Structures are given as structure tokens and as C-alpha cells.
Short mmCIF file of N, CA, C and O in Angstrom, two decimals:
data_model
loop_
_atom_site.label_atom_id
_atom_site.label_comp_id
_atom_site.label_asym_id
_atom_site.label_seq_id
_atom_site.Cartn_x
_atom_site.Cartn_y
_atom_site.Cartn_z
N MET A 269 24.85 49.85 -149.97
CA MET A 269 25.46 48.87 -151.02
C MET A 269 25.25 49.32 -152.46
O MET A 269 24.12 49.74 -152.72
N ALA A 270 26.25 48.99 -153.19
CA ALA A 270 25.98 49.46 -154.67
C ALA A 270 25.14 48.42 -155.30
O ALA A 270 25.02 47.31 -154.83
N THR A 271 24.42 48.95 -156.35
CA THR A 271 23.40 48.03 -157.03
C THR A 271 23.90 48.16 -158.55
O THR A 271 24.07 49.19 -159.08
N LEU A 272 24.10 46.97 -159.09
CA LEU A 272 24.36 46.70 -160.43
C LEU A 272 23.24 46.74 -161.36
O LEU A 272 22.15 46.08 -161.03
N VAL A 273 23.29 47.63 -162.40
CA VAL A 273 22.19 47.59 -163.37
C VAL A 273 22.70 46.85 -164.47
O VAL A 273 23.67 47.20 -165.36
N SER A 274 22.38 45.47 -164.69
CA SER A 274 22.92 44.56 -165.64
C SER A 274 22.69 44.80 -167.07
O SER A 274 23.33 44.52 -167.91
N GLN A 275 21.51 45.47 -167.32
CA GLN A 275 21.11 45.82 -168.68
C GLN A 275 19.95 46.91 -168.64
O GLN A 275 19.17 46.99 -167.67
N PRO A 276 19.81 47.63 -169.66
CA PRO A 276 18.76 48.73 -169.75
C PRO A 276 17.66 48.10 -170.19
O PRO A 276 17.55 47.03 -170.77
N THR A 277 16.47 48.84 -170.05
CA THR A 277 15.22 48.42 -170.74
C THR A 277 15.03 49.43 -171.88
O THR A 277 15.24 50.66 -171.80
N VAL A 278 14.62 48.82 -173.16
CA VAL A 278 14.41 49.50 -174.32
C VAL A 278 13.06 50.20 -174.13
O VAL A 278 12.07 49.48 -173.89
N ILE A 279 12.97 51.47 -174.31
CA ILE A 279 11.74 52.11 -174.31
C ILE A 279 11.34 52.72 -175.64
O ILE A 279 12.05 53.15 -176.28
N GLU A 280 10.04 52.70 -175.89
CA GLU A 280 9.45 53.11 -177.17
C GLU A 280 9.71 54.63 -177.32
O GLU A 280 9.28 55.37 -176.37
N ALA A 281 10.06 55.14 -178.50
CA ALA A 281 10.34 56.50 -178.67
C ALA A 281 9.42 57.33 -179.33
O ALA A 281 8.66 56.52 -180.29
N ALA A 282 9.03 58.48 -179.26
CA ALA A 282 8.26 59.26 -180.05
C ALA A 282 8.96 59.85 -181.20
O ALA A 282 10.26 59.99 -181.12
N GLY A 283 8.31 60.19 -182.31
CA GLY A 283 9.06 60.83 -183.43
C GLY A 283 8.76 60.13 -184.72
O GLY A 283 8.02 59.16 -184.74
N ASN A 284 9.19 60.66 -185.81
CA ASN A 284 8.92 60.33 -187.12
C ASN A 284 9.67 59.09 -187.57
O ASN A 284 9.34 58.36 -188.52
N LYS A 285 10.79 58.58 -186.92
CA LYS A 285 11.50 57.51 -187.20
C LYS A 285 11.77 56.72 -186.02
O LYS A 285 11.81 57.20 -184.89
N PRO A 286 12.16 55.50 -186.17
CA PRO A 286 12.49 54.74 -184.90
C PRO A 286 13.81 55.26 -184.31
O PRO A 286 14.78 55.41 -184.97
N LYS A 287 13.75 55.30 -182.91
CA LYS A 287 14.86 55.74 -182.14
C LYS A 287 15.05 54.72 -181.03
O LYS A 287 14.08 54.30 -180.48
N LEU A 288 16.22 54.33 -180.79
CA LEU A 288 16.57 53.53 -179.72
C LEU A 288 16.79 54.26 -178.36
O LEU A 288 17.60 55.08 -178.24
N ILE A 289 15.97 53.86 -177.40
CA ILE A 289 16.05 54.49 -176.08
C ILE A 289 16.52 53.42 -175.11
O ILE A 289 15.62 52.43 -174.99
N GLU A 290 17.63 53.47 -174.46
CA GLU A 290 17.92 52.36 -173.45
C GLU A 290 18.02 53.05 -172.04
O GLU A 290 18.85 53.78 -171.71
N GLU A 291 16.92 52.79 -171.24
CA GLU A 291 16.79 53.30 -169.84
C GLU A 291 17.73 52.45 -169.00
O GLU A 291 17.50 51.36 -168.76
N PHE A 292 18.63 53.12 -168.35
CA PHE A 292 19.40 52.49 -167.30
C PHE A 292 18.79 52.60 -165.97
O PHE A 292 18.80 51.77 -165.12
N PHE A 293 18.52 54.00 -165.65
CA PHE A 293 17.78 54.38 -164.32
C PHE A 293 16.49 55.20 -164.79
O PHE A 293 16.58 55.97 -165.65
N GLY A 294 15.53 54.99 -164.11
CA GLY A 294 14.23 55.51 -164.31
C GLY A 294 13.07 54.86 -163.77
O GLY A 294 13.14 53.79 -163.13
N ARG A 295 11.87 55.32 -164.30
CA ARG A 295 10.64 54.70 -163.77
C ARG A 295 10.34 53.42 -164.25
O ARG A 295 9.76 52.51 -163.57
N VAL A 296 10.97 53.00 -165.32
CA VAL A 296 10.74 51.62 -165.84
C VAL A 296 11.80 50.59 -165.40
O VAL A 296 11.56 49.62 -164.66
N ASN A 297 13.14 50.92 -165.65
CA ASN A 297 14.18 49.82 -165.28
C ASN A 297 14.55 49.76 -163.95
O ASN A 297 14.87 48.67 -163.48
N SER A 298 14.72 50.91 -163.23
CA SER A 298 15.13 50.77 -161.76
C SER A 298 13.98 51.24 -160.83
O SER A 298 14.28 51.31 -159.58
N ARG A 299 12.86 51.46 -161.35
CA ARG A 299 11.64 51.96 -160.50
C ARG A 299 11.95 53.12 -159.63
O ARG A 299 11.57 53.28 -158.41
N THR A 300 12.64 54.12 -160.16
CA THR A 300 12.94 55.45 -159.37
C THR A 300 12.40 56.46 -160.17
O THR A 300 12.28 56.54 -161.36
N ASP A 301 11.72 57.48 -159.42
CA ASP A 301 11.15 58.62 -159.98
C ASP A 301 12.05 59.83 -159.71
O ASP A 301 11.83 60.87 -160.16
N ALA A 302 13.20 59.57 -159.02
CA ALA A 302 14.09 60.75 -158.83
C ALA A 302 14.92 61.30 -159.94
O ALA A 302 15.14 62.41 -160.09
N VAL A 303 15.35 60.23 -160.78
CA VAL A 303 16.09 60.64 -161.90
C VAL A 303 16.01 59.54 -162.99
O VAL A 303 15.64 58.33 -162.69
N SER A 304 16.18 59.90 -164.23
CA SER A 304 16.25 59.00 -165.38
C SER A 304 17.52 59.20 -166.11
O SER A 304 17.89 60.29 -166.44
N ILE A 305 18.12 58.10 -166.46
CA ILE A 305 19.38 58.17 -167.21
C ILE A 305 19.31 57.09 -168.48
O ILE A 305 19.05 56.03 -168.02
N ALA A 306 19.43 57.64 -169.53
CA ALA A 306 19.18 56.79 -170.77
C ALA A 306 20.13 57.07 -171.98
O ALA A 306 20.56 58.25 -172.08
N ARG A 307 20.50 56.16 -172.59
CA ARG A 307 21.33 56.16 -173.75
C ARG A 307 20.32 56.24 -175.01
O ARG A 307 19.49 55.39 -175.13
N MET A 308 20.42 57.29 -175.78
CA MET A 308 19.70 57.48 -177.03
C MET A 308 20.46 57.33 -178.23
O MET A 308 21.60 57.70 -178.43
N ARG A 309 19.88 56.66 -179.26
CA ARG A 309 20.58 56.39 -180.64
C ARG A 309 19.52 56.79 -181.62
O ARG A 309 18.41 56.10 -181.72
N SER A 310 19.52 58.06 -182.15
CA SER A 310 18.65 58.32 -183.05
C SER A 310 19.15 58.48 -184.57
O SER A 310 20.28 58.87 -184.83
N PRO A 311 18.37 58.15 -185.57
CA PRO A 311 18.82 58.04 -186.95
C PRO A 311 18.82 59.45 -187.60
O PRO A 311 18.13 60.38 -187.07
N GLY A 312 19.51 59.63 -188.68
CA GLY A 312 19.46 60.90 -189.40
C GLY A 312 17.97 61.16 -189.77
O GLY A 312 17.23 60.29 -190.23
N GLY A 313 17.53 62.42 -189.74
CA GLY A 313 16.33 62.77 -190.17
C GLY A 313 15.26 62.65 -189.12
O GLY A 313 14.00 63.02 -189.35
N TRP A 314 15.55 62.19 -187.95
CA TRP A 314 14.62 61.94 -186.84
C TRP A 314 14.24 63.29 -186.27
O TRP A 314 15.04 64.24 -186.02
N VAL A 315 12.86 63.41 -185.98
CA VAL A 315 12.37 64.59 -185.29
C VAL A 315 11.37 64.16 -184.27
O VAL A 315 10.43 63.41 -184.62
N GLU A 316 11.56 64.70 -183.10
CA GLU A 316 10.57 64.43 -181.95
C GLU A 316 9.46 65.47 -181.88
O GLU A 316 9.93 66.61 -182.17
N PRO A 317 8.27 65.10 -181.47
CA PRO A 317 7.32 66.29 -181.32
C PRO A 317 7.83 67.35 -180.26
O PRO A 317 8.45 67.02 -179.34
N GLY A 318 7.34 68.48 -180.31
CA GLY A 318 7.70 69.50 -179.24
C GLY A 318 7.15 69.12 -177.93
O GLY A 318 6.15 68.31 -177.96
N GLN A 319 7.72 69.48 -176.91
CA GLN A 319 7.25 69.29 -175.56
C GLN A 319 7.53 70.27 -174.58
O GLN A 319 8.40 71.16 -174.81
N THR A 320 6.79 70.39 -173.51
CA THR A 320 7.07 71.24 -172.38
C THR A 320 7.12 70.45 -171.14
O THR A 320 6.10 70.30 -170.43
N PRO A 321 8.21 69.78 -170.84
CA PRO A 321 8.40 68.94 -169.67
C PRO A 321 8.42 69.51 -168.41
O PRO A 321 8.77 70.72 -168.22
N GLU A 322 7.98 68.74 -167.35
CA GLU A 322 8.04 69.08 -165.98
C GLU A 322 9.27 68.62 -165.36
O GLU A 322 9.37 68.38 -164.01
N PHE A 323 10.34 68.47 -166.07
CA PHE A 323 11.72 68.08 -165.62
C PHE A 323 12.83 68.60 -166.33
O PHE A 323 12.59 69.14 -167.40
N ASP A 324 13.94 68.84 -165.74
CA ASP A 324 15.17 69.32 -166.37
C ASP A 324 15.75 68.27 -167.15
O ASP A 324 15.68 67.06 -166.67
N GLU A 325 16.29 68.58 -168.29
CA GLU A 325 16.91 67.43 -169.05
C GLU A 325 18.30 67.77 -169.43
O GLU A 325 18.58 68.99 -170.07
N TYR A 326 19.29 67.09 -169.04
CA TYR A 326 20.78 67.26 -169.16
C TYR A 326 21.24 66.35 -170.27
O TYR A 326 20.87 65.06 -170.09
N THR A 327 21.68 66.80 -171.44
CA THR A 327 22.15 65.95 -172.43
C THR A 327 23.49 66.02 -172.84
O THR A 327 24.05 67.15 -172.98
N VAL A 328 24.13 65.00 -172.92
CA VAL A 328 25.62 64.88 -173.40
C VAL A 328 25.80 64.00 -174.80
O VAL A 328 25.31 62.97 -174.73
N VAL A 329 26.11 64.78 -175.73
CA VAL A 329 26.21 64.19 -177.10
C VAL A 329 27.47 63.41 -177.16
O VAL A 329 28.63 63.96 -176.94
N LEU A 330 27.48 62.17 -177.46
CA LEU A 330 28.65 61.17 -177.67
C LEU A 330 29.02 61.09 -179.05
O LEU A 330 30.17 60.98 -179.34
N ARG A 331 28.03 61.11 -180.01
CA ARG A 331 28.41 60.95 -181.48
C ARG A 331 27.39 61.75 -182.28
O ARG A 331 26.22 61.80 -181.88
N GLY A 332 27.78 62.43 -183.35
CA GLY A 332 26.95 63.17 -184.26
C GLY A 332 26.56 64.40 -183.68
O GLY A 332 27.34 65.09 -182.95
N GLU A 333 25.35 64.85 -184.03
CA GLU A 333 24.92 66.27 -183.75
C GLU A 333 23.48 66.08 -183.43
O GLU A 333 22.57 65.67 -184.17
N LEU A 334 22.95 66.83 -182.18
CA LEU A 334 21.55 66.91 -181.84
C LEU A 334 21.16 68.33 -181.96
O LEU A 334 21.81 69.28 -181.45
N ARG A 335 19.98 68.59 -182.64
CA ARG A 335 19.46 70.00 -182.77
C ARG A 335 18.49 70.02 -181.64
O ARG A 335 17.47 69.16 -181.47
N VAL A 336 18.42 71.22 -180.91
CA VAL A 336 17.67 71.50 -179.86
C VAL A 336 16.94 72.82 -180.18
O VAL A 336 17.58 73.93 -180.15
N GLU A 337 15.69 72.74 -180.43
CA GLU A 337 14.91 73.96 -180.74
C GLU A 337 14.21 74.35 -179.47
O GLU A 337 13.49 73.58 -178.86
N THR A 338 14.14 75.85 -179.25
CA THR A 338 13.26 76.34 -178.20
C THR A 338 12.63 77.49 -178.86
O THR A 338 12.86 77.91 -179.89
N LYS A 339 11.84 78.18 -177.95
CA LYS A 339 11.15 79.41 -178.54
C LYS A 339 12.10 80.38 -178.76
O LYS A 339 11.92 81.38 -179.37
N ALA A 340 13.21 80.49 -178.06
CA ALA A 340 14.37 81.55 -178.15
C ALA A 340 15.31 81.16 -179.33
O ALA A 340 16.02 82.22 -179.79
N GLY A 341 15.26 80.01 -179.91
CA GLY A 341 16.11 79.78 -181.13
C GLY A 341 16.51 78.29 -181.04
O GLY A 341 15.89 77.39 -180.51
N SER A 342 17.69 77.95 -181.85
CA SER A 342 18.03 76.58 -182.21
C SER A 342 19.50 76.51 -181.81
O SER A 342 20.36 77.34 -182.15
N LEU A 343 19.85 75.46 -181.20
CA LEU A 343 21.29 75.10 -180.95
C LEU A 343 21.61 73.79 -181.60
O LEU A 343 20.88 72.72 -181.55
N ALA A 344 22.85 73.64 -182.13
CA ALA A 344 23.45 72.60 -182.66
C ALA A 344 24.43 71.97 -181.59
O ALA A 344 25.59 72.70 -181.42
N VAL A 345 24.21 70.83 -181.08
CA VAL A 345 24.87 70.26 -179.90
C VAL A 345 25.64 69.14 -180.52
O VAL A 345 25.10 68.03 -180.98
N LYS A 346 27.07 69.28 -180.60
CA LYS A 346 27.81 68.23 -181.28
C LYS A 346 28.61 67.29 -180.35
O LYS A 346 28.54 67.55 -179.08
N ALA A 347 29.07 66.25 -180.85
CA ALA A 347 29.83 65.26 -180.06
C ALA A 347 30.82 66.04 -179.04
O ALA A 347 31.49 66.88 -179.57
N GLY A 348 30.83 65.64 -177.95
CA GLY A 348 31.72 66.21 -176.83
C GLY A 348 31.05 67.51 -176.13
O GLY A 348 31.75 68.09 -175.35
N GLN A 349 29.91 67.96 -176.65
CA GLN A 349 29.14 69.10 -176.06
C GLN A 349 27.97 68.55 -175.27
O GLN A 349 27.64 67.42 -175.36
N ALA A 350 27.42 69.50 -174.46
CA ALA A 350 26.16 68.92 -173.75
C ALA A 350 25.29 70.29 -173.64
O ALA A 350 25.56 71.50 -173.90
N VAL A 351 24.04 69.95 -173.21
CA VAL A 351 23.10 71.02 -173.25
C VAL A 351 21.95 70.69 -172.09
O VAL A 351 21.77 69.63 -171.84
N LEU A 352 21.50 71.81 -171.42
CA LEU A 352 20.60 71.70 -170.33
C LEU A 352 19.26 72.44 -170.87
O LEU A 352 19.30 73.49 -171.27
N THR A 353 18.18 71.68 -170.81
CA THR A 353 16.94 72.24 -171.14
C THR A 353 16.06 72.26 -169.94
O THR A 353 15.68 71.20 -169.30
N PRO A 354 15.75 73.46 -169.40
CA PRO A 354 15.01 73.52 -168.13
C PRO A 354 13.45 73.13 -168.17
O PRO A 354 12.83 73.32 -169.29
N LYS A 355 12.98 72.67 -167.03
CA LYS A 355 11.67 72.26 -166.90
C LYS A 355 10.78 73.50 -167.23
O LYS A 355 11.22 74.67 -167.01
N GLY A 356 9.70 73.27 -167.91
CA GLY A 356 8.74 74.43 -168.23
C GLY A 356 8.98 75.11 -169.48
O GLY A 356 8.19 75.95 -169.95
N GLU A 357 10.20 74.86 -170.17
CA GLU A 357 10.53 75.49 -171.45
C GLU A 357 10.16 74.50 -172.46
O GLU A 357 10.44 73.40 -172.55
N TRP A 358 9.53 74.98 -173.55
CA TRP A 358 9.22 74.21 -174.74
C TRP A 358 10.42 73.89 -175.54
O TRP A 358 11.39 74.73 -175.74
N VAL A 359 10.48 72.70 -175.97
CA VAL A 359 11.76 72.17 -176.62
C VAL A 359 11.30 71.07 -177.61
O VAL A 359 10.27 70.36 -177.44
N ARG A 360 12.13 70.94 -178.74
CA ARG A 360 11.91 69.98 -179.71
C ARG A 360 13.37 69.49 -180.15
O ARG A 360 14.29 70.27 -180.44
N TYR A 361 13.53 68.19 -179.98
CA TYR A 361 14.76 67.53 -180.38
C TYR A 361 14.84 66.93 -181.73
O TYR A 361 13.68 66.38 -182.25
N SER A 362 16.01 66.88 -182.47
CA SER A 362 16.01 66.31 -183.65
C SER A 362 17.46 65.92 -183.98
O SER A 362 18.39 66.56 -183.51
N THR A 363 17.63 65.05 -185.12
CA THR A 363 18.95 64.75 -185.68
C THR A 363 18.99 64.86 -187.08
O THR A 363 18.57 63.94 -187.80
N PRO A 364 19.28 65.89 -187.49
CA PRO A 364 19.26 66.41 -188.89
C PRO A 364 20.04 65.81 -189.89
O PRO A 364 19.93 65.58 -191.10
N HIS A 365 21.22 65.54 -189.30
CA HIS A 365 22.32 64.89 -190.27
C HIS A 365 22.13 63.42 -190.52
O HIS A 365 21.65 62.65 -189.65
N ALA A 366 22.64 62.96 -191.61
CA ALA A 366 22.46 61.61 -192.10
C ALA A 366 23.10 60.48 -191.17
O ALA A 366 22.51 59.45 -191.04
N ASP A 367 24.03 60.86 -190.48
CA ASP A 367 24.77 59.88 -189.60
C ASP A 367 24.04 59.73 -188.17
O ASP A 367 24.31 58.94 -187.31
N GLY A 368 22.94 60.61 -187.90
CA GLY A 368 22.20 60.53 -186.81
C GLY A 368 23.03 61.07 -185.50
O GLY A 368 23.99 61.89 -185.60
N ALA A 369 22.72 60.55 -184.37
CA ALA A 369 23.41 60.97 -183.08
C ALA A 369 23.26 59.97 -182.08
O ALA A 369 22.26 59.11 -182.03
N GLU A 370 24.15 59.84 -181.11
CA GLU A 370 23.92 59.04 -179.89
C GLU A 370 24.30 60.02 -178.68
O GLU A 370 25.26 60.70 -178.80
N TYR A 371 23.58 59.88 -177.72
CA TYR A 371 23.69 60.77 -176.60
C TYR A 371 23.03 60.21 -175.20
O TYR A 371 22.34 59.13 -175.38
N ILE A 372 23.44 60.67 -174.16
CA ILE A 372 23.00 60.30 -172.85
C ILE A 372 22.16 61.44 -172.42
O ILE A 372 22.34 62.70 -172.36
N ALA A 373 20.98 61.06 -172.05
CA ALA A 373 20.02 62.03 -171.38
C ALA A 373 19.79 61.80 -169.86
O ALA A 373 19.48 60.60 -169.61
N VAL A 374 19.78 62.72 -169.10
CA VAL A 374 19.51 62.75 -167.75
C VAL A 374 18.32 63.62 -167.38
O VAL A 374 18.55 64.75 -167.64
N CYS A 375 17.30 63.05 -166.81
CA CYS A 375 16.18 63.81 -166.42
C CYS A 375 15.94 63.90 -165.05
O CYS A 375 15.98 62.83 -164.27
N LEU A 376 15.70 65.05 -164.52
CA LEU A 376 15.46 65.38 -163.00
C LEU A 376 14.19 66.11 -162.84
O LEU A 376 14.12 67.28 -163.24
N PRO A 377 13.16 65.51 -162.23
CA PRO A 377 12.82 64.18 -161.86
C PRO A 377 12.96 63.34 -163.13
O PRO A 377 12.91 63.84 -164.26
N ALA A 378 12.74 62.05 -162.90
CA ALA A 378 12.67 61.17 -163.96
C ALA A 378 11.69 61.40 -164.96
O ALA A 378 10.51 61.99 -164.71
N PHE A 379 12.00 61.01 -166.31
CA PHE A 379 10.98 61.24 -167.45
C PHE A 379 9.81 60.27 -167.11
O PHE A 379 9.84 59.33 -166.55
N SER A 380 8.73 60.93 -167.49
CA SER A 380 7.34 60.26 -167.47
C SER A 380 6.57 60.70 -168.63
O SER A 380 6.51 61.91 -168.94
N PRO A 381 5.75 59.72 -169.36
CA PRO A 381 4.88 60.26 -170.37
C PRO A 381 3.87 61.26 -169.78
O PRO A 381 3.56 62.03 -170.62
N ALA A 382 3.47 61.17 -168.55
CA ALA A 382 2.62 62.06 -168.03
C ALA A 382 2.97 63.54 -167.63
O ALA A 382 2.29 64.41 -167.56
N THR A 383 4.41 63.51 -167.66
CA THR A 383 4.92 64.95 -167.33
C THR A 383 5.72 65.46 -168.45
O THR A 383 6.36 66.57 -168.24
N VAL A 384 5.76 64.89 -169.62
CA VAL A 384 6.63 65.45 -170.73
C VAL A 384 5.66 66.48 -171.62
O VAL A 384 6.26 67.37 -172.13
N HIS A 385 4.43 66.32 -171.60
CA HIS A 385 3.54 67.32 -172.33
C HIS A 385 3.86 67.71 -173.73
O HIS A 385 4.26 68.68 -174.12
N ARG A 386 3.92 66.40 -174.52
CA ARG A 386 4.18 66.67 -175.92
C ARG A 386 2.94 67.44 -176.60
O ARG A 386 1.96 67.44 -176.24
N ASP A 387 3.46 68.09 -177.70
CA ASP A 387 2.47 68.94 -178.58
C ASP A 387 1.55 67.79 -179.22
O ASP A 387 1.76 66.79 -179.50
N ALA A 388 0.23 68.34 -179.27
CA ALA A 388 -0.82 67.63 -180.04
C ALA A 388 -0.55 67.38 -181.45
O ALA A 388 0.07 68.14 -182.07
#
């Protein structure tokens, strides 16, 4: 049977500025550890700490531009584009432009503070 998710749960975000994370599926809102799906809205100038997660992260940018830094280089992911960051790879996300960004993040398995391994 289909299950309706009537509203997301707002999750506190890491970074230098407030960022809105609305989790639709994941460990908090739907009590699943198989996948997390969340809508992110980050302001211009937002930078997240680097991390080496134990999950694959699939990101689709809906508005603005998301910068994705890895040890191999940096990608500018614009509205209408997507990026996959594989588990075990160091990554840092940011929204350098004044208008920020809105994007959907899908993590397999689900995001967890215990498995994201943020830089100290």
C-alpha cells in the first residue's frame, strides 16, 4: 500500500550559515535507514564542513548553483544538473553565489550523523 508523507521534518544543518533541510524520507521523518531524500535550501555564501561519508549522495540542483569540492577538483553544479558523490570520497558542499541554491539530496543508505564523518 502507498504511504503518504504529509510533511517533511526540518533537520538542523551544519555549516557557517543557516540552511534549511526538509527530510521527506530518512532516519528521522520516515524511520528508514535504506534511503534519505531531502530538499535543501542554502543561502549564498554557505559552506559545509568537509566530510567522508559512508553513503552515496545523489544531488539534483533545482535552483542556483551548488559547488562540490573533492580531492580531485571542484564542480559547479547548476540548476537542471545533477552530481553523484560516492561513499568514501572526501567532499565539501557550498553555495558561493548570492542567490544560494535549492536542491534535492538522495543518500543511499540514509544520511546519519554517525556515518557522515565531518572534518574536525
